[in-house]
Amino acid sequence: MPKLIWREPIATTTITSRPPTGEGLGPEAVPRAREPEPGRKPEVEPPRRVITLGDIAGRESGGLVVLLVAVGALTLASDEFLTANNLANLARQVAIFGIIAVGQLVVILTAGIDLSVGSVLGLSGATTAQLLVAGMPIWPAFLVGVAIGTALGIVNGLLVTYAKLPPFIATLGMLGIARGIVLVTTDAQTIQGLPAGFQEIANGTILGIPNLLLIAALVTGVMWFVLSRTVFGRYIYAVGSNPESARLAGVPVRMVTISVYAISGMLAGLGGVLLASRLGAGIPTAGTGFELNAIAACVIGGASLFGAKGSALGAATGALIMGVLNNGGNLLAINAFYLQIAIGVLILVAVGFDQLNTRRAASNA
């Protein structure tokens, strides 16, 4: 393994198409145009390229535009949208989706998929609640819940790398296994009576900022750093681009694949524990459908299901867009079925733009 962890940005040199100057070195030197050689056509200066939002924000630019439009429209349509109470509720709702989406993104970057995050979330949260009711201290129970998610993620990675199962099949099987385990261990009953200190983890604030929002921002920032500034992050993109080429270049493909599924499981376990803390109960059916929401958030945020394209900020942006749409629908009393249609349209549009950009890049190459 390389010893270098920090990856410095590569210095680049900007080449401009300026005409050569005269021989003089003073300010009086006058630029001279290069005369074309006999029999050759004069060189045509290429047009200057206009810098767009995509150059500045990357693949997340589309999601940012959608987010700004949605926020602006809801601000004009509802006086309650920008209130402190509503924004705090929105932050708590989006935070858990954002954490799971970031974990899902890491798997998607390797051209994989994790359909088990919703069931892993439910199992981790319910198990943590059971341990707390049985008398285990808060933080050991918290860590056990996260460890359960990590262990199930490692199993997913082993099934994909060593058993050679397709990621869809391996994680689909884990979805059913984890959901069945939590229903059996809890007898499909909600676990109540959790300590007030445990509930304070998700429902508390620091300087008026919800704890859940701070945790989600921390997770997103750490994953952004890992993906953009570490060798391991470069390995993830390399595996998603071409695993065979990455292997020949010395990338430990199996280790990277197992690690990304472990990260996804760990963040799903963290989301389950935080959801149990927020609700003050362990619900065995919690997390149903969360895996589809996480995938949708990644796609809306600019990730490609073919791998090697996407960022942690984009996944968090996609989760925020979905949260804003759901929150705005509740404020405006819009039928929830229409919101599902809107989210589906966003997914199709995001994937369509990605395919269009891919074809344009291929034709220009």
Short mmCIF file of C-alpha atoms in Angstrom, two decimals:
data_model
loop_
_atom_site.label_atom_id
_atom_site.label_comp_id
_atom_site.label_asym_id
_atom_site.label_seq_id
_atom_site.Cartn_x
_atom_site.Cartn_y
_atom_site.Cartn_z
CA MET A 1 0.00 0.00 0.00
CA PRO A 2 1.37 3.47 -0.72
CA LYS A 3 2.44 5.43 2.31
CA LEU A 4 1.09 8.67 0.89
CA ILE A 5 -2.40 9.47 2.17
CA TRP A 6 -2.72 13.16 1.33
CA ARG A 7 -3.04 13.83 -2.39
CA GLU A 8 -1.91 17.32 -3.37
CA PRO A 9 -3.69 18.93 -6.31
CA ILE A 10 -1.61 18.69 -9.48
CA ALA A 11 -0.28 22.04 -10.60
CA THR A 12 -1.47 23.01 -14.05
CA THR A 13 -0.29 25.58 -16.57
CA THR A 14 -2.75 27.65 -18.52
CA ILE A 15 -1.75 28.09 -22.15
CA THR A 16 -3.23 31.11 -23.86
CA SER A 17 -3.29 31.73 -27.58
CA ARG A 18 -1.70 35.18 -27.56
CA PRO A 19 0.20 36.44 -30.59
CA PRO A 20 3.96 36.74 -30.15
CA THR A 21 5.27 40.10 -29.01
CA GLY A 22 7.92 42.20 -30.63
CA GLU A 23 11.61 41.99 -29.98
CA GLY A 24 11.64 44.87 -27.52
CA LEU A 25 11.28 44.26 -23.82
CA GLY A 26 9.82 47.63 -22.89
CA PRO A 27 6.17 48.69 -22.86
CA GLU A 28 6.64 50.15 -26.33
CA ALA A 29 6.96 46.69 -27.83
CA VAL A 30 4.22 46.19 -30.40
CA PRO A 31 2.73 42.72 -31.00
CA ARG A 32 3.42 41.36 -34.44
CA ALA A 33 1.14 38.96 -36.24
CA ARG A 34 2.78 35.81 -37.57
CA GLU A 35 2.79 35.87 -41.36
CA PRO A 36 1.56 32.66 -42.98
CA GLU A 37 4.08 30.69 -44.98
CA PRO A 38 3.57 30.55 -48.73
CA GLY A 39 1.13 27.81 -49.68
CA ARG A 40 -0.27 27.44 -46.14
CA LYS A 41 -3.56 28.73 -44.83
CA PRO A 42 -3.36 31.31 -42.06
CA GLU A 43 -3.92 29.95 -38.56
CA VAL A 44 -7.33 30.74 -37.12
CA GLU A 45 -7.42 31.65 -33.44
CA PRO A 46 -9.87 29.32 -31.58
CA PRO A 47 -12.84 31.07 -29.97
CA ARG A 48 -12.67 31.72 -26.26
CA ARG A 49 -14.61 29.21 -24.19
CA VAL A 50 -17.29 30.61 -21.89
CA ILE A 51 -17.05 29.40 -18.29
CA THR A 52 -20.34 27.83 -17.19
CA LEU A 53 -21.79 26.72 -13.87
CA GLY A 54 -20.80 23.17 -14.77
CA ASP A 55 -17.14 24.20 -14.89
CA ILE A 56 -17.38 25.63 -11.39
CA ALA A 57 -19.65 23.14 -9.61
CA GLY A 58 -19.00 20.05 -11.75
CA ARG A 59 -21.66 17.35 -12.07
CA GLU A 60 -23.48 18.79 -9.05
CA SER A 61 -24.41 21.96 -10.96
CA GLY A 62 -27.73 20.55 -12.19
CA GLY A 63 -28.74 19.51 -8.68
CA LEU A 64 -27.79 22.91 -7.30
CA VAL A 65 -29.96 24.65 -9.90
CA VAL A 66 -32.93 22.41 -9.07
CA LEU A 67 -32.40 23.02 -5.35
CA LEU A 68 -32.26 26.80 -5.77
CA VAL A 69 -35.40 26.80 -7.93
CA ALA A 70 -37.28 24.62 -5.42
CA VAL A 71 -36.24 26.76 -2.45
CA GLY A 72 -37.15 29.97 -4.28
CA ALA A 73 -40.54 28.66 -5.36
CA LEU A 74 -41.42 27.39 -1.87
CA THR A 75 -40.28 30.65 -0.31
CA LEU A 76 -42.75 32.54 -2.51
CA ALA A 77 -45.54 29.98 -2.14
CA SER A 78 -45.43 29.49 1.65
CA ASP A 79 -44.68 31.91 4.47
CA GLU A 80 -43.81 29.02 6.78
CA PHE A 81 -41.01 27.52 4.69
CA LEU A 82 -38.20 29.79 5.93
CA THR A 83 -39.28 29.76 9.56
CA ALA A 84 -36.76 28.48 12.10
CA ASN A 85 -39.03 25.67 13.26
CA ASN A 86 -39.66 24.36 9.74
CA LEU A 87 -35.99 24.56 8.74
CA ALA A 88 -35.01 22.64 11.88
CA ASN A 89 -37.55 19.92 11.07
CA LEU A 90 -36.32 19.83 7.46
CA ALA A 91 -32.72 19.43 8.63
CA ARG A 92 -33.64 16.50 10.89
CA GLN A 93 -35.61 14.82 8.11
CA VAL A 94 -32.91 15.22 5.47
CA ALA A 95 -29.92 14.37 7.67
CA ILE A 96 -30.54 10.62 7.92
CA PHE A 97 -31.31 10.34 4.19
CA GLY A 98 -28.13 12.28 3.46
CA ILE A 99 -25.99 9.96 5.59
CA ILE A 100 -27.37 6.86 3.85
CA ALA A 101 -27.04 8.49 0.42
CA VAL A 102 -23.35 9.24 0.99
CA GLY A 103 -22.77 5.58 1.90
CA GLN A 104 -24.72 4.46 -1.16
CA LEU A 105 -22.67 6.81 -3.34
CA VAL A 106 -19.38 5.15 -2.37
CA VAL A 107 -20.75 1.82 -3.61
CA ILE A 108 -22.18 3.36 -6.79
CA LEU A 109 -18.77 4.87 -7.60
CA THR A 110 -17.44 1.31 -7.98
CA ALA A 111 -20.33 0.51 -10.38
CA GLY A 112 -22.08 -1.46 -7.62
CA ILE A 113 -25.33 -1.01 -5.72
CA ASP A 114 -26.48 -1.68 -2.16
CA LEU A 115 -30.15 -2.58 -1.80
CA SER A 116 -29.79 -3.63 1.84
CA VAL A 117 -29.26 -0.23 3.47
CA GLY A 118 -32.92 0.16 4.50
CA SER A 119 -33.09 -3.24 6.20
CA VAL A 120 -29.66 -2.76 7.80
CA LEU A 121 -30.90 0.58 9.14
CA GLY A 122 -33.95 -1.07 10.69
CA LEU A 123 -31.91 -3.91 12.24
CA SER A 124 -29.28 -1.58 13.72
CA GLY A 125 -31.84 0.79 15.20
CA ALA A 126 -34.03 -1.95 16.69
CA THR A 127 -31.04 -3.83 18.14
CA THR A 128 -29.71 -0.65 19.74
CA ALA A 129 -33.13 -0.01 21.27
CA GLN A 130 -33.27 -3.55 22.66
CA LEU A 131 -29.83 -3.20 24.24
CA LEU A 132 -30.78 0.10 25.85
CA VAL A 133 -33.99 -1.31 27.28
CA ALA A 134 -31.98 -4.26 28.63
CA GLY A 135 -29.78 -1.82 30.58
CA MET A 136 -26.68 -1.38 28.41
CA PRO A 137 -25.11 2.11 28.62
CA ILE A 138 -25.90 4.53 25.81
CA TRP A 139 -22.59 4.75 23.97
CA PRO A 140 -21.73 1.03 23.99
CA ALA A 141 -25.21 0.31 22.61
CA PHE A 142 -24.68 3.08 20.04
CA LEU A 143 -21.41 1.51 18.88
CA VAL A 144 -22.93 -1.97 18.73
CA GLY A 145 -25.64 -0.69 16.38
CA VAL A 146 -23.06 0.87 14.07
CA ALA A 147 -20.90 -2.27 14.25
CA ILE A 148 -23.84 -4.44 13.15
CA GLY A 149 -24.27 -2.34 10.04
CA THR A 150 -20.53 -2.49 9.32
CA ALA A 151 -20.46 -6.29 9.70
CA LEU A 152 -23.37 -6.76 7.31
CA GLY A 153 -21.68 -4.44 4.83
CA ILE A 154 -18.52 -6.54 4.98
CA VAL A 155 -20.61 -9.65 4.29
CA ASN A 156 -22.03 -7.91 1.22
CA GLY A 157 -18.52 -7.11 0.03
CA LEU A 158 -17.35 -10.69 0.52
CA LEU A 159 -20.33 -12.01 -1.43
CA VAL A 160 -19.53 -9.66 -4.31
CA THR A 161 -15.75 -10.22 -4.40
CA TYR A 162 -15.21 -13.86 -3.37
CA ALA A 163 -18.58 -15.49 -4.10
CA LYS A 164 -18.70 -13.51 -7.39
CA LEU A 165 -22.37 -12.64 -6.90
CA PRO A 166 -23.71 -9.60 -8.75
CA PRO A 167 -24.09 -6.66 -6.33
CA PHE A 168 -27.81 -6.50 -7.07
CA ILE A 169 -28.35 -10.14 -6.05
CA ALA A 170 -26.01 -10.10 -3.05
CA THR A 171 -27.54 -7.00 -1.49
CA LEU A 172 -31.07 -8.03 -2.40
CA GLY A 173 -30.53 -11.22 -0.43
CA MET A 174 -29.13 -9.24 2.50
CA LEU A 175 -32.20 -6.99 2.35
CA GLY A 176 -34.44 -9.96 3.07
CA ILE A 177 -32.09 -11.49 5.66
CA ALA A 178 -31.69 -8.31 7.71
CA ARG A 179 -35.41 -7.51 7.61
CA GLY A 180 -36.30 -11.04 8.64
CA ILE A 181 -33.82 -10.99 11.55
CA VAL A 182 -35.19 -7.75 12.97
CA LEU A 183 -38.79 -8.96 12.70
CA VAL A 184 -37.92 -12.22 14.47
CA THR A 185 -35.83 -10.66 17.25
CA THR A 186 -38.42 -7.98 18.03
CA ASP A 187 -41.49 -10.14 17.32
CA ALA A 188 -42.48 -7.27 15.00
CA GLN A 189 -43.12 -5.08 18.06
CA THR A 190 -41.92 -1.51 18.58
CA ILE A 191 -39.24 -1.16 21.28
CA GLN A 192 -40.13 1.75 23.56
CA GLY A 193 -38.89 3.26 26.80
CA LEU A 194 -35.51 4.50 25.56
CA PRO A 195 -33.43 6.73 27.86
CA ALA A 196 -33.80 10.50 27.54
CA GLY A 197 -30.05 10.87 27.09
CA PHE A 198 -30.17 8.64 24.01
CA GLN A 199 -33.02 10.66 22.50
CA GLU A 200 -31.06 13.84 23.08
CA ILE A 201 -28.40 12.68 20.59
CA ALA A 202 -30.66 13.23 17.58
CA ASN A 203 -33.12 15.77 18.97
CA GLY A 204 -30.64 18.09 20.69
CA THR A 205 -29.00 21.21 19.28
CA ILE A 206 -25.63 22.96 19.49
CA LEU A 207 -25.81 26.74 19.22
CA GLY A 208 -29.29 26.36 17.78
CA ILE A 209 -28.14 23.95 15.04
CA PRO A 210 -29.72 20.47 15.17
CA ASN A 211 -27.27 17.72 16.08
CA LEU A 212 -28.46 15.59 13.18
CA LEU A 213 -27.53 18.32 10.71
CA LEU A 214 -24.06 18.63 12.24
CA ILE A 215 -23.53 14.86 12.08
CA ALA A 216 -24.68 14.70 8.45
CA ALA A 217 -22.40 17.62 7.52
CA LEU A 218 -19.48 15.92 9.27
CA VAL A 219 -20.09 12.63 7.43
CA THR A 220 -20.37 14.44 4.09
CA GLY A 221 -17.20 16.45 4.73
CA VAL A 222 -15.18 13.38 5.73
CA MET A 223 -16.30 11.44 2.66
CA TRP A 224 -15.56 14.42 0.42
CA PHE A 225 -12.04 14.53 1.83
CA VAL A 226 -11.57 10.77 1.42
CA LEU A 227 -12.79 10.75 -2.19
CA SER A 228 -10.96 13.86 -3.37
CA ARG A 229 -7.77 14.00 -1.28
CA THR A 230 -6.67 10.44 -0.51
CA VAL A 231 -5.17 7.55 -2.43
CA PHE A 232 -8.04 5.34 -1.29
CA GLY A 233 -10.50 7.75 -2.90
CA ARG A 234 -8.54 7.56 -6.15
CA TYR A 235 -8.69 3.77 -5.93
CA ILE A 236 -12.50 3.90 -5.65
CA TYR A 237 -12.84 5.90 -8.85
CA ALA A 238 -10.31 3.64 -10.60
CA VAL A 239 -12.27 0.50 -9.70
CA GLY A 240 -15.49 2.07 -10.93
CA SER A 241 -13.90 3.17 -14.19
CA ASN A 242 -12.31 -0.17 -15.13
CA PRO A 243 -11.62 -2.81 -12.46
CA GLU A 244 -9.32 -4.88 -14.68
CA SER A 245 -7.17 -1.90 -15.61
CA ALA A 246 -7.10 -0.87 -11.96
CA ARG A 247 -5.93 -4.36 -10.97
CA LEU A 248 -3.15 -4.30 -13.54
CA ALA A 249 -2.11 -0.88 -12.23
CA GLY A 250 -1.67 -2.31 -8.72
CA VAL A 251 -4.98 -1.28 -7.16
CA PRO A 252 -6.22 -3.84 -4.57
CA VAL A 253 -9.63 -4.19 -6.20
CA ARG A 254 -11.03 -6.73 -3.73
CA MET A 255 -9.99 -4.72 -0.70
CA VAL A 256 -11.48 -1.55 -2.14
CA THR A 257 -14.76 -3.29 -3.02
CA ILE A 258 -15.14 -4.83 0.43
CA SER A 259 -14.29 -1.48 2.02
CA VAL A 260 -16.96 0.48 0.14
CA TYR A 261 -19.66 -2.00 1.15
CA ALA A 262 -18.41 -1.83 4.73
CA ILE A 263 -18.66 1.99 4.61
CA SER A 264 -22.18 1.77 3.21
CA GLY A 265 -23.21 -0.66 5.95
CA MET A 266 -21.56 1.45 8.64
CA LEU A 267 -23.40 4.61 7.56
CA ALA A 268 -26.67 2.66 7.29
CA GLY A 269 -26.11 1.41 10.84
CA LEU A 270 -25.36 4.96 11.98
CA GLY A 271 -28.55 6.15 10.30
CA GLY A 272 -30.57 3.43 12.05
CA VAL A 273 -29.24 4.37 15.48
CA LEU A 274 -29.89 8.06 14.84
CA LEU A 275 -33.42 7.32 13.60
CA ALA A 276 -34.16 5.33 16.77
CA SER A 277 -32.83 8.26 18.79
CA ARG A 278 -34.96 10.75 16.87
CA LEU A 279 -38.16 8.70 17.20
CA GLY A 280 -37.45 7.58 20.76
CA ALA A 281 -38.23 3.98 19.79
CA GLY A 282 -36.87 1.03 17.85
CA ILE A 283 -39.21 0.31 14.95
CA PRO A 284 -38.58 -3.03 13.19
CA THR A 285 -40.11 -1.81 9.92
CA ALA A 286 -38.03 1.39 9.87
CA GLY A 287 -36.05 2.01 6.71
CA THR A 288 -38.48 0.38 4.29
CA GLY A 289 -37.84 1.93 0.89
CA PHE A 290 -34.85 3.96 2.09
CA GLU A 291 -32.55 2.13 -0.33
CA LEU A 292 -34.49 3.50 -3.31
CA ASN A 293 -34.47 7.00 -1.86
CA ALA A 294 -30.71 6.79 -1.35
CA ILE A 295 -30.13 5.67 -4.94
CA ALA A 296 -32.44 8.43 -6.19
CA ALA A 297 -30.56 11.05 -4.16
CA CYS A 298 -27.24 9.92 -5.66
CA VAL A 299 -28.58 9.99 -9.22
CA ILE A 300 -30.24 13.39 -8.80
CA GLY A 301 -26.98 14.67 -7.30
CA GLY A 302 -24.99 13.76 -10.42
CA ALA A 303 -23.77 10.20 -9.78
CA SER A 304 -23.69 7.68 -12.62
CA LEU A 305 -24.86 4.14 -12.05
CA PHE A 306 -22.07 3.03 -14.39
CA GLY A 307 -19.51 4.09 -11.78
CA ALA A 308 -16.61 6.55 -11.35
CA LYS A 309 -18.81 9.67 -11.52
CA GLY A 310 -20.23 11.52 -8.54
CA SER A 311 -19.26 13.16 -5.26
CA ALA A 312 -20.33 13.23 -1.63
CA LEU A 313 -21.57 16.80 -1.99
CA GLY A 314 -23.72 15.76 -4.93
CA ALA A 315 -25.33 12.91 -2.97
CA ALA A 316 -26.06 15.26 -0.07
CA THR A 317 -27.53 17.78 -2.51
CA GLY A 318 -29.79 15.12 -4.00
CA ALA A 319 -31.02 14.13 -0.53
CA LEU A 320 -31.68 17.78 0.25
CA ILE A 321 -33.69 18.22 -2.97
CA MET A 322 -35.92 15.27 -2.09
CA GLY A 323 -36.35 16.57 1.45
CA VAL A 324 -37.27 20.06 0.25
CA LEU A 325 -39.83 18.64 -2.17
CA ASN A 326 -41.46 16.50 0.52
CA ASN A 327 -41.41 19.34 3.03
CA GLY A 328 -42.88 21.78 0.53
CA GLY A 329 -45.56 19.29 -0.41
CA ASN A 330 -46.63 19.02 3.22
CA LEU A 331 -46.71 22.80 3.65
CA LEU A 332 -48.77 23.30 0.50
CA ALA A 333 -51.01 20.27 1.16
CA ILE A 334 -50.00 18.63 -2.12
CA ASN A 335 -50.96 15.02 -2.61
CA ALA A 336 -47.95 12.82 -1.77
CA PHE A 337 -48.57 10.78 -4.91
CA TYR A 338 -47.77 13.80 -7.05
CA LEU A 339 -44.51 14.24 -5.18
CA GLN A 340 -43.54 10.69 -6.07
CA ILE A 341 -44.22 11.51 -9.71
CA ALA A 342 -42.04 14.63 -9.46
CA ILE A 343 -39.14 12.69 -7.91
CA GLY A 344 -39.45 10.03 -10.61
CA VAL A 345 -39.32 12.69 -13.32
CA LEU A 346 -36.20 14.18 -11.70
CA ILE A 347 -34.49 10.79 -11.78
CA LEU A 348 -35.30 10.30 -15.47
CA VAL A 349 -34.12 13.80 -16.35
CA ALA A 350 -30.88 13.37 -14.38
CA VAL A 351 -30.06 10.05 -16.04
CA GLY A 352 -31.04 11.43 -19.44
CA PHE A 353 -28.66 14.38 -19.09
CA ASP A 354 -25.90 12.04 -17.94
CA GLN A 355 -26.33 9.83 -21.00
CA LEU A 356 -26.45 12.88 -23.27
CA ASN A 357 -23.20 14.26 -21.81
CA THR A 358 -21.56 10.84 -22.14
CA ARG A 359 -22.48 10.59 -25.82
CA ARG A 360 -21.25 14.14 -26.47
CA ALA A 361 -17.93 13.40 -24.77
CA ALA A 362 -17.54 10.21 -26.81
CA SER A 363 -18.28 12.01 -30.09
CA ASN A 364 -15.82 14.81 -29.31
CA ALA A 365 -13.05 12.41 -28.33
#
